[in-house]
């Protein structure tokens, strides 16, 4: 694989512009390396992968794809289920693919230290690994509840040289306030504030931005080449969207370019954070500081408090702006899965395929099992975005019978989104 493929030339519309935060005036500014800015706005379709990044990709890519015949039998599937597996690298997830690219571009821009927030820990682990590869320092703020449940995620980050802090911490003002203590938005907010304290630090995010979804396009490009025939459903889990976007959007681009039929692209989220299925399409902050650009997203509100019993990841409050726009235009579909159902699907996959998926991936597997048992005619492609070997506490809770579904409260959703500005998005002329 020598290039990433962008979906932007194939959407048929421009993404809504970012807006300045409520308490500031003037244009939206960015501290991103210029190449990442270009990748977020340009209608260029193919982007060459820099050789230092491609060299590291070759250590673990292409990732395997197989037909999960034993899982098919386990769930009563009527059509093939094909699995694209992203857990076979040091970080244990798909997120290393964009982490390596971003570390490369930030290093070129003269940054010394990258700072980030992470929920279940996959992104923090991936960025720690990428920083180690490119000789950068790394600081990670990880959701405290998640870090306590998954301590070996923290061990791996520290092994890779990262400085790790449980969020909320005492290092930032937003952390001291700690108003959404189980929230990825809070951990990201701490990272944003901390990064601004030194000129050679930069905040780095791994999932919702358009450039990170571009980097992940290698997942879908590889999968399309590996499949031995068409499928009519492409399924991935959604926290903010890089895993699902990386798998699914190349299939959309292929269709728009006249290269292939278009399968149903199904985004699967948690019932605890159901932005695409129950959220509003509005301008919202991406973190708890509210100092970054306001983006047009399907959101349940940056201030929404995630239930304390939530263990199965996918805890970001909003979906990536490109996925949100596509959802608004009917170009992708969405559904939500409870964490007990997700973990049970992961357990059944482990027993049948001898591969333990991350709890996040269990959401996609649960949806794939359902679709393959009834709606699909020709087959399902699903991404197992990472392994669950560092997430065994959630499976322990499942086996102990203590996993509770934690659906978002409808009244809390209304309260968290009531003051948001809806997106005025003209649907005319959309292809």
Short mmCIF file of C-alpha atoms in Angstrom, two decimals:
data_model
loop_
_atom_site.label_atom_id
_atom_site.label_comp_id
_atom_site.label_asym_id
_atom_site.label_seq_id
_atom_site.Cartn_x
_atom_site.Cartn_y
_atom_site.Cartn_z
CA UNK A 1 0.00 0.00 0.00
CA UNK A 2 1.64 3.26 -1.11
CA UNK A 3 -1.19 5.81 -0.84
CA UNK A 4 -4.20 6.81 1.25
CA UNK A 5 -7.54 7.47 -0.47
CA UNK A 6 -9.70 10.45 0.50
CA UNK A 7 -13.49 10.35 0.40
CA UNK A 8 -13.83 14.15 0.17
CA UNK A 9 -13.85 14.32 -3.67
CA UNK A 10 -16.73 11.83 -3.74
CA UNK A 11 -19.16 13.29 -1.20
CA UNK A 12 -21.01 15.61 -3.57
CA UNK A 13 -20.91 18.53 -1.09
CA UNK A 14 -18.52 20.47 1.10
CA UNK A 15 -18.32 19.79 4.81
CA UNK A 16 -19.73 22.60 6.99
CA UNK A 17 -16.97 24.98 8.12
CA UNK A 18 -15.68 24.94 11.68
CA UNK A 19 -16.76 27.84 13.87
CA UNK A 20 -14.88 29.83 16.49
CA UNK A 21 -15.47 28.80 20.10
CA UNK A 22 -18.32 30.74 21.79
CA UNK A 23 -16.05 32.90 23.94
CA UNK A 24 -13.66 33.98 21.20
CA UNK A 25 -13.86 36.08 18.07
CA UNK A 26 -12.12 35.96 14.75
CA UNK A 27 -11.26 33.06 12.48
CA UNK A 28 -10.66 29.54 13.65
CA UNK A 29 -6.92 28.87 14.00
CA UNK A 30 -5.04 25.60 14.09
CA UNK A 31 -1.70 24.31 15.35
CA UNK A 32 -1.76 21.34 13.00
CA UNK A 33 1.14 20.59 10.67
CA UNK A 34 0.28 22.03 7.29
CA UNK A 35 0.10 18.64 5.60
CA UNK A 36 -2.59 17.48 8.04
CA UNK A 37 -4.54 20.66 7.32
CA UNK A 38 -4.32 19.95 3.59
CA UNK A 39 -5.49 16.37 4.11
CA UNK A 40 -8.55 17.69 5.96
CA UNK A 41 -9.77 20.14 3.32
CA UNK A 42 -8.33 19.25 -0.09
CA UNK A 43 -10.36 17.45 -2.77
CA UNK A 44 -7.24 15.55 -3.76
CA UNK A 45 -8.11 11.86 -3.87
CA UNK A 46 -4.80 9.97 -3.45
CA UNK A 47 -2.13 10.94 -0.93
CA UNK A 48 1.29 9.24 -1.07
CA UNK A 49 2.28 7.62 2.23
CA UNK A 50 5.66 9.07 3.35
CA UNK A 51 8.37 6.44 3.18
CA UNK A 52 9.27 6.59 6.92
CA UNK A 53 5.62 5.81 7.68
CA UNK A 54 5.31 3.19 4.94
CA UNK A 55 8.42 1.44 6.27
CA UNK A 56 6.77 1.07 9.69
CA UNK A 57 3.47 0.00 8.11
CA UNK A 58 5.27 -2.86 6.40
CA UNK A 59 6.05 -4.36 9.83
CA UNK A 60 2.37 -5.23 10.35
CA UNK A 61 0.44 -4.39 7.17
CA UNK A 62 -1.40 -5.69 5.29
CA UNK A 63 -3.44 -6.99 8.20
CA UNK A 64 -5.26 -10.32 7.83
CA UNK A 65 -8.77 -10.87 6.52
CA UNK A 66 -10.52 -14.20 6.91
CA UNK A 67 -13.94 -15.76 6.63
CA UNK A 68 -15.15 -16.46 10.17
CA UNK A 69 -16.92 -19.75 9.42
CA UNK A 70 -17.01 -20.97 13.02
CA UNK A 71 -18.47 -17.64 14.19
CA UNK A 72 -21.03 -17.90 11.40
CA UNK A 73 -22.15 -21.26 12.77
CA UNK A 74 -22.13 -19.94 16.34
CA UNK A 75 -24.53 -17.08 15.54
CA UNK A 76 -26.63 -18.81 12.87
CA UNK A 77 -25.45 -16.66 10.01
CA UNK A 78 -27.03 -17.27 6.62
CA UNK A 79 -24.25 -15.54 4.65
CA UNK A 80 -20.46 -15.31 4.99
CA UNK A 81 -18.93 -13.05 7.64
CA UNK A 82 -15.51 -11.71 6.69
CA UNK A 83 -13.31 -10.28 9.44
CA UNK A 84 -10.64 -7.64 8.91
CA UNK A 85 -8.34 -7.89 11.94
CA UNK A 86 -6.40 -4.84 13.18
CA UNK A 87 -5.09 -6.16 16.52
CA UNK A 88 -1.77 -7.63 15.43
CA UNK A 89 0.58 -4.74 16.16
CA UNK A 90 2.30 -3.47 19.30
CA UNK A 91 -0.54 -1.12 20.23
CA UNK A 92 -3.13 -3.85 19.70
CA UNK A 93 -5.44 -1.75 17.55
CA UNK A 94 -6.01 0.04 14.26
CA UNK A 95 -5.00 3.35 15.82
CA UNK A 96 -1.29 2.82 15.24
CA UNK A 97 -1.93 3.49 11.54
CA UNK A 98 -2.75 7.18 12.04
CA UNK A 99 -0.50 7.57 15.10
CA UNK A 100 2.57 6.80 12.99
CA UNK A 101 1.49 9.22 10.28
CA UNK A 102 0.77 12.02 12.73
CA UNK A 103 4.01 11.54 14.66
CA UNK A 104 5.89 11.80 11.37
CA UNK A 105 4.22 15.07 10.40
CA UNK A 106 4.56 16.63 13.86
CA UNK A 107 8.24 15.66 13.98
CA UNK A 108 8.75 17.38 10.62
CA UNK A 109 7.03 20.46 12.03
CA UNK A 110 9.55 20.69 14.88
CA UNK A 111 7.35 19.48 17.73
CA UNK A 112 9.16 17.80 20.66
CA UNK A 113 6.25 16.39 22.67
CA UNK A 114 2.79 15.11 21.72
CA UNK A 115 -0.04 15.25 24.24
CA UNK A 116 -3.35 13.41 24.00
CA UNK A 117 -6.39 12.10 25.82
CA UNK A 118 -7.53 8.49 25.63
CA UNK A 119 -10.58 6.59 26.82
CA UNK A 120 -10.12 2.83 26.78
CA UNK A 121 -6.40 3.31 26.09
CA UNK A 122 -5.93 2.09 22.52
CA UNK A 123 -5.17 5.56 21.18
CA UNK A 124 -2.85 6.46 24.04
CA UNK A 125 -0.96 3.22 23.52
CA UNK A 126 -0.72 3.79 19.78
CA UNK A 127 0.56 7.35 20.18
CA UNK A 128 3.10 6.24 22.77
CA UNK A 129 4.40 3.65 20.30
CA UNK A 130 4.50 6.17 17.44
CA UNK A 131 6.34 8.73 19.55
CA UNK A 132 8.88 6.07 20.51
CA UNK A 133 9.36 5.24 16.82
CA UNK A 134 9.99 8.88 15.86
CA UNK A 135 11.91 10.02 18.95
CA UNK A 136 9.21 12.26 20.44
CA UNK A 137 8.11 12.64 24.05
CA UNK A 138 4.52 11.61 24.79
CA UNK A 139 2.06 12.60 27.55
CA UNK A 140 -1.30 10.85 27.90
CA UNK A 141 -4.37 11.71 29.97
CA UNK A 142 -6.49 8.55 30.34
CA UNK A 143 -10.03 8.36 31.71
CA UNK A 144 -9.50 7.36 35.36
CA UNK A 145 -12.21 4.69 35.52
CA UNK A 146 -10.83 3.07 32.41
CA UNK A 147 -7.23 3.20 33.63
CA UNK A 148 -8.19 1.54 36.91
CA UNK A 149 -10.06 -1.18 35.03
CA UNK A 150 -7.27 -1.67 32.46
CA UNK A 151 -4.00 -1.07 34.32
CA UNK A 152 -1.86 -2.91 31.80
CA UNK A 153 -2.77 -0.37 29.15
CA UNK A 154 -1.01 2.10 31.43
CA UNK A 155 1.90 -0.30 31.90
CA UNK A 156 2.43 -0.55 28.15
CA UNK A 157 2.28 3.21 27.66
CA UNK A 158 4.86 3.73 30.39
CA UNK A 159 7.02 0.94 28.94
CA UNK A 160 7.01 2.86 25.66
CA UNK A 161 8.24 5.99 27.44
CA UNK A 162 4.98 7.91 27.82
CA UNK A 163 4.10 10.00 30.85
CA UNK A 164 0.63 8.89 31.95
CA UNK A 165 -1.96 10.74 34.05
CA UNK A 166 -5.38 9.58 35.23
CA UNK A 167 -8.10 12.05 34.22
CA UNK A 168 -9.37 14.09 35.94
CA UNK A 169 -5.95 15.14 37.21
CA UNK A 170 -4.63 18.05 39.27
CA UNK A 171 -2.40 19.26 36.43
CA UNK A 172 -5.01 21.34 34.60
CA UNK A 173 -7.84 23.69 35.49
CA UNK A 174 -10.35 21.60 33.56
CA UNK A 175 -9.15 18.53 35.46
CA UNK A 176 -9.52 20.22 38.84
CA UNK A 177 -13.10 21.15 37.94
CA UNK A 178 -13.62 17.53 36.80
CA UNK A 179 -17.26 18.00 35.87
CA UNK A 180 -17.47 14.93 33.58
CA UNK A 181 -15.15 12.53 35.33
CA UNK A 182 -15.93 9.45 33.21
CA UNK A 183 -15.64 11.34 29.95
CA UNK A 184 -13.16 11.18 27.10
CA UNK A 185 -14.06 14.82 26.41
CA UNK A 186 -12.59 15.70 29.80
CA UNK A 187 -9.38 13.73 29.18
CA UNK A 188 -9.03 15.45 25.80
CA UNK A 189 -9.72 18.80 27.43
CA UNK A 190 -6.91 18.21 29.89
CA UNK A 191 -4.57 17.29 27.05
CA UNK A 192 -5.49 20.44 25.12
CA UNK A 193 -4.85 22.66 28.14
CA UNK A 194 -1.60 20.89 29.06
CA UNK A 195 -0.27 21.09 25.50
CA UNK A 196 -0.70 24.86 25.50
CA UNK A 197 1.62 25.23 28.50
CA UNK A 198 4.82 24.81 26.43
CA UNK A 199 5.70 25.99 22.91
CA UNK A 200 7.24 22.70 21.76
CA UNK A 201 4.24 20.60 22.80
CA UNK A 202 1.30 19.84 20.55
CA UNK A 203 -2.08 18.27 21.14
CA UNK A 204 -2.68 15.24 18.94
CA UNK A 205 -5.97 13.40 18.40
CA UNK A 206 -6.51 10.00 16.86
CA UNK A 207 -10.06 9.35 15.76
CA UNK A 208 -12.52 12.05 14.76
CA UNK A 209 -10.48 14.24 12.46
CA UNK A 210 -10.68 13.97 8.69
CA UNK A 211 -6.95 13.39 8.32
CA UNK A 212 -6.99 10.47 10.76
CA UNK A 213 -9.82 8.83 8.79
CA UNK A 214 -7.76 9.37 5.62
CA UNK A 215 -4.79 7.53 7.16
CA UNK A 216 -7.05 4.66 8.19
CA UNK A 217 -8.26 4.24 4.59
CA UNK A 218 -5.60 1.56 4.22
CA UNK A 219 -7.97 -0.73 6.16
CA UNK A 220 -10.70 -0.53 3.54
CA UNK A 221 -8.31 -0.48 0.61
CA UNK A 222 -6.65 -3.67 1.82
CA UNK A 223 -10.00 -5.31 2.58
CA UNK A 224 -11.38 -4.58 -0.89
CA UNK A 225 -8.30 -6.22 -2.43
CA UNK A 226 -8.46 -9.22 -0.07
CA UNK A 227 -12.16 -10.07 -0.51
CA UNK A 228 -12.91 -12.77 -3.09
CA UNK A 229 -16.32 -11.33 -3.93
CA UNK A 230 -18.81 -8.56 -3.10
CA UNK A 231 -20.46 -8.08 0.28
CA UNK A 232 -23.60 -6.08 0.87
CA UNK A 233 -22.79 -4.83 4.40
CA UNK A 234 -19.61 -3.20 5.71
CA UNK A 235 -19.68 -2.80 9.49
CA UNK A 236 -17.45 -1.13 12.06
CA UNK A 237 -17.75 0.26 15.58
CA UNK A 238 -17.73 4.01 16.17
CA UNK A 239 -16.21 5.93 19.04
CA UNK A 240 -15.47 9.05 17.02
CA UNK A 241 -15.07 7.22 13.74
CA UNK A 242 -11.60 6.39 12.45
CA UNK A 243 -12.04 2.60 12.51
CA UNK A 244 -15.42 2.59 10.78
CA UNK A 245 -14.38 5.41 8.43
CA UNK A 246 -11.15 3.68 7.51
CA UNK A 247 -12.94 0.46 6.64
CA UNK A 248 -16.11 1.81 5.03
CA UNK A 249 -15.28 5.04 3.21
CA UNK A 250 -12.99 3.46 0.59
CA UNK A 251 -15.99 1.33 -0.43
CA UNK A 252 -18.02 4.54 -0.82
CA UNK A 253 -15.24 6.13 -2.90
CA UNK A 254 -15.01 3.03 -5.11
CA UNK A 255 -18.73 3.19 -5.80
CA UNK A 256 -18.73 6.92 -6.53
CA UNK A 257 -15.81 6.41 -8.92
CA UNK A 258 -17.76 3.70 -10.79
CA UNK A 259 -15.47 0.90 -9.64
CA UNK A 260 -17.86 -1.26 -7.60
CA UNK A 261 -21.34 -1.61 -6.13
CA UNK A 262 -22.11 0.22 -2.91
CA UNK A 263 -22.71 -1.98 0.15
CA UNK A 264 -24.66 -0.73 3.14
CA UNK A 265 -22.19 1.06 5.40
CA UNK A 266 -23.28 0.44 9.00
CA UNK A 267 -21.75 2.37 11.91
CA UNK A 268 -22.23 0.66 15.29
CA UNK A 269 -22.05 2.71 18.48
CA UNK A 270 -22.68 2.14 22.17
CA UNK A 271 -26.13 2.72 23.66
CA UNK A 272 -24.25 4.70 26.34
CA UNK A 273 -23.10 7.29 23.74
CA UNK A 274 -25.61 7.04 20.88
CA UNK A 275 -24.66 10.15 18.91
CA UNK A 276 -25.45 8.91 15.39
CA UNK A 277 -28.69 7.18 16.37
CA UNK A 278 -30.06 9.50 19.08
CA UNK A 279 -27.94 12.64 18.97
CA UNK A 280 -28.47 15.95 17.20
CA UNK A 281 -26.65 17.36 14.19
CA UNK A 282 -25.21 20.51 15.67
CA UNK A 283 -22.08 22.54 16.31
CA UNK A 284 -20.36 21.28 19.43
CA UNK A 285 -16.99 21.35 21.19
CA UNK A 286 -14.68 18.40 20.71
CA UNK A 287 -13.36 18.60 24.29
CA UNK A 288 -14.34 19.79 27.76
CA UNK A 289 -12.38 23.07 27.56
CA UNK A 290 -14.54 24.45 24.76
CA UNK A 291 -11.54 26.38 23.44
CA UNK A 292 -11.08 24.47 20.20
CA UNK A 293 -13.11 24.97 17.02
CA UNK A 294 -16.81 24.14 17.12
CA UNK A 295 -17.39 21.32 14.64
CA UNK A 296 -20.55 20.19 12.86
CA UNK A 297 -21.17 16.74 14.33
CA UNK A 298 -23.82 14.35 15.43
CA UNK A 299 -23.43 14.76 19.18
CA UNK A 300 -24.98 14.02 22.55
CA UNK A 301 -23.21 17.07 24.01
CA UNK A 302 -19.63 17.56 25.18
CA UNK A 303 -20.97 17.97 28.72
CA UNK A 304 -22.95 14.73 28.72
CA UNK A 305 -22.08 12.53 31.71
CA UNK A 306 -21.41 8.94 30.66
CA UNK A 307 -22.90 6.36 33.06
CA UNK A 308 -20.40 5.12 35.64
CA UNK A 309 -21.26 1.50 34.84
CA UNK A 310 -20.03 1.87 31.25
CA UNK A 311 -17.07 -0.44 30.59
CA UNK A 312 -17.08 -1.33 26.90
CA UNK A 313 -15.45 1.73 25.34
CA UNK A 314 -16.75 3.92 22.49
CA UNK A 315 -17.19 6.70 25.03
CA UNK A 316 -16.69 9.84 22.87
CA UNK A 317 -19.68 12.18 22.80
CA UNK A 318 -19.70 12.93 19.06
CA UNK A 319 -19.00 11.42 15.66
CA UNK A 320 -16.40 12.68 13.18
CA UNK A 321 -17.65 15.56 11.06
CA UNK A 322 -17.22 13.66 7.79
CA UNK A 323 -19.21 10.70 9.12
CA UNK A 324 -21.80 13.06 10.60
CA UNK A 325 -22.29 14.76 7.25
CA UNK A 326 -22.60 11.41 5.51
CA UNK A 327 -25.15 10.27 8.08
CA UNK A 328 -27.10 13.49 7.55
CA UNK A 329 -27.13 12.84 3.80
CA UNK A 330 -28.18 9.21 4.16
CA UNK A 331 -24.88 7.86 2.86
CA UNK A 332 -24.20 5.73 5.95
CA UNK A 333 -26.49 4.02 8.45
CA UNK A 334 -26.15 3.69 12.23
CA UNK A 335 -27.28 1.48 15.07
CA UNK A 336 -26.48 1.20 18.78
CA UNK A 337 -25.57 -1.92 20.80
CA UNK A 338 -25.61 -2.41 24.57
CA UNK A 339 -22.37 -3.29 26.33
CA UNK A 340 -23.63 -6.67 27.58
CA UNK A 341 -24.59 -7.65 24.02
CA UNK A 342 -21.23 -6.38 22.75
CA UNK A 343 -19.17 -8.32 25.28
CA UNK A 344 -21.24 -11.45 24.74
CA UNK A 345 -20.55 -11.19 21.00
CA UNK A 346 -16.85 -10.82 21.81
CA UNK A 347 -16.95 -13.90 24.02
CA UNK A 348 -18.66 -15.96 21.33
CA UNK A 349 -16.12 -14.76 18.74
CA UNK A 350 -13.23 -15.73 21.03
CA UNK A 351 -14.64 -19.21 21.57
CA UNK A 352 -15.34 -19.84 17.90
CA UNK A 353 -12.47 -18.02 16.15
CA UNK A 354 -9.82 -18.25 18.91
CA UNK A 355 -9.29 -14.48 18.70
CA UNK A 356 -10.28 -12.18 21.56
CA UNK A 357 -11.68 -8.87 20.27
CA UNK A 358 -11.56 -5.57 22.07
CA UNK A 359 -14.87 -4.75 23.78
CA UNK A 360 -15.32 -1.91 21.28
CA UNK A 361 -15.14 -4.41 18.42
CA UNK A 362 -17.76 -6.54 20.16
CA UNK A 363 -20.33 -3.90 19.19
CA UNK A 364 -19.52 -4.41 15.51
CA UNK A 365 -19.53 -8.20 15.87
CA UNK A 366 -22.96 -8.12 17.54
CA UNK A 367 -24.33 -6.06 14.66
CA UNK A 368 -22.62 -8.29 12.08
CA UNK A 369 -24.18 -11.38 13.66
CA UNK A 370 -27.61 -9.79 13.50
CA UNK A 371 -27.26 -8.63 9.91
CA UNK A 372 -25.78 -11.92 8.70
CA UNK A 373 -28.65 -13.81 10.30
CA UNK A 374 -31.35 -11.91 8.45
CA UNK A 375 -30.76 -8.77 6.39
CA UNK A 376 -27.69 -9.62 4.32
CA UNK A 377 -27.95 -11.44 0.99
CA UNK A 378 -24.30 -11.86 -0.04
CA UNK A 379 -22.14 -11.37 2.99
CA UNK A 380 -20.84 -9.08 5.69
CA UNK A 381 -17.43 -7.46 6.17
CA UNK A 382 -16.70 -6.44 9.77
CA UNK A 383 -13.62 -4.84 11.31
CA UNK A 384 -12.24 -6.24 14.55
CA UNK A 385 -10.41 -3.05 15.36
CA UNK A 386 -8.18 -4.45 18.10
CA UNK A 387 -7.52 -7.27 20.53
CA UNK A 388 -9.00 -7.54 24.01
CA UNK A 389 -5.99 -8.95 25.84
CA UNK A 390 -5.54 -5.72 27.83
CA UNK A 391 -9.29 -5.34 28.42
CA UNK A 392 -9.97 -8.54 30.30
CA UNK A 393 -11.55 -6.79 33.29
CA UNK A 394 -14.66 -6.10 31.22
CA UNK A 395 -14.84 -9.77 30.23
CA UNK A 396 -14.32 -10.72 33.89
CA UNK A 397 -17.35 -8.60 34.74
CA UNK A 398 -19.33 -10.33 31.98
CA UNK A 399 -18.45 -13.77 33.34
CA UNK A 400 -19.33 -12.64 36.87
CA UNK A 401 -22.72 -11.40 35.70
CA UNK A 402 -21.98 -7.86 36.83
CA UNK A 403 -21.99 -6.14 33.43
CA UNK A 404 -24.94 -3.78 33.19
CA UNK A 405 -26.26 -2.17 30.06
CA UNK A 406 -25.88 1.57 30.50
CA UNK A 407 -28.16 3.26 27.95
CA UNK A 408 -28.11 7.02 27.80
CA UNK A 409 -31.03 8.67 29.57
CA UNK A 410 -33.29 10.45 27.09
CA UNK A 411 -33.86 13.45 29.34
CA UNK A 412 -30.12 13.78 29.99
CA UNK A 413 -29.51 13.73 26.23
CA UNK A 414 -32.04 16.51 25.68
CA UNK A 415 -30.50 18.61 28.46
CA UNK A 416 -26.94 18.13 27.17
CA UNK A 417 -27.84 19.21 23.62
CA UNK A 418 -30.54 21.83 24.25
CA UNK A 419 -28.27 24.86 23.85
CA UNK A 420 -26.35 23.62 20.79
CA UNK A 421 -26.62 25.38 17.45
CA UNK A 422 -28.14 23.13 14.77
CA UNK A 423 -26.28 22.72 11.50
CA UNK A 424 -27.94 24.47 8.56
CA UNK A 425 -26.94 22.11 5.78
CA UNK A 426 -28.43 22.54 2.29
CA UNK A 427 -29.31 19.15 0.81
CA UNK A 428 -29.86 20.45 -2.73
CA UNK A 429 -27.51 19.28 -5.42
CA UNK A 430 -26.18 16.32 -3.44
CA UNK A 431 -25.16 13.47 -5.69
#
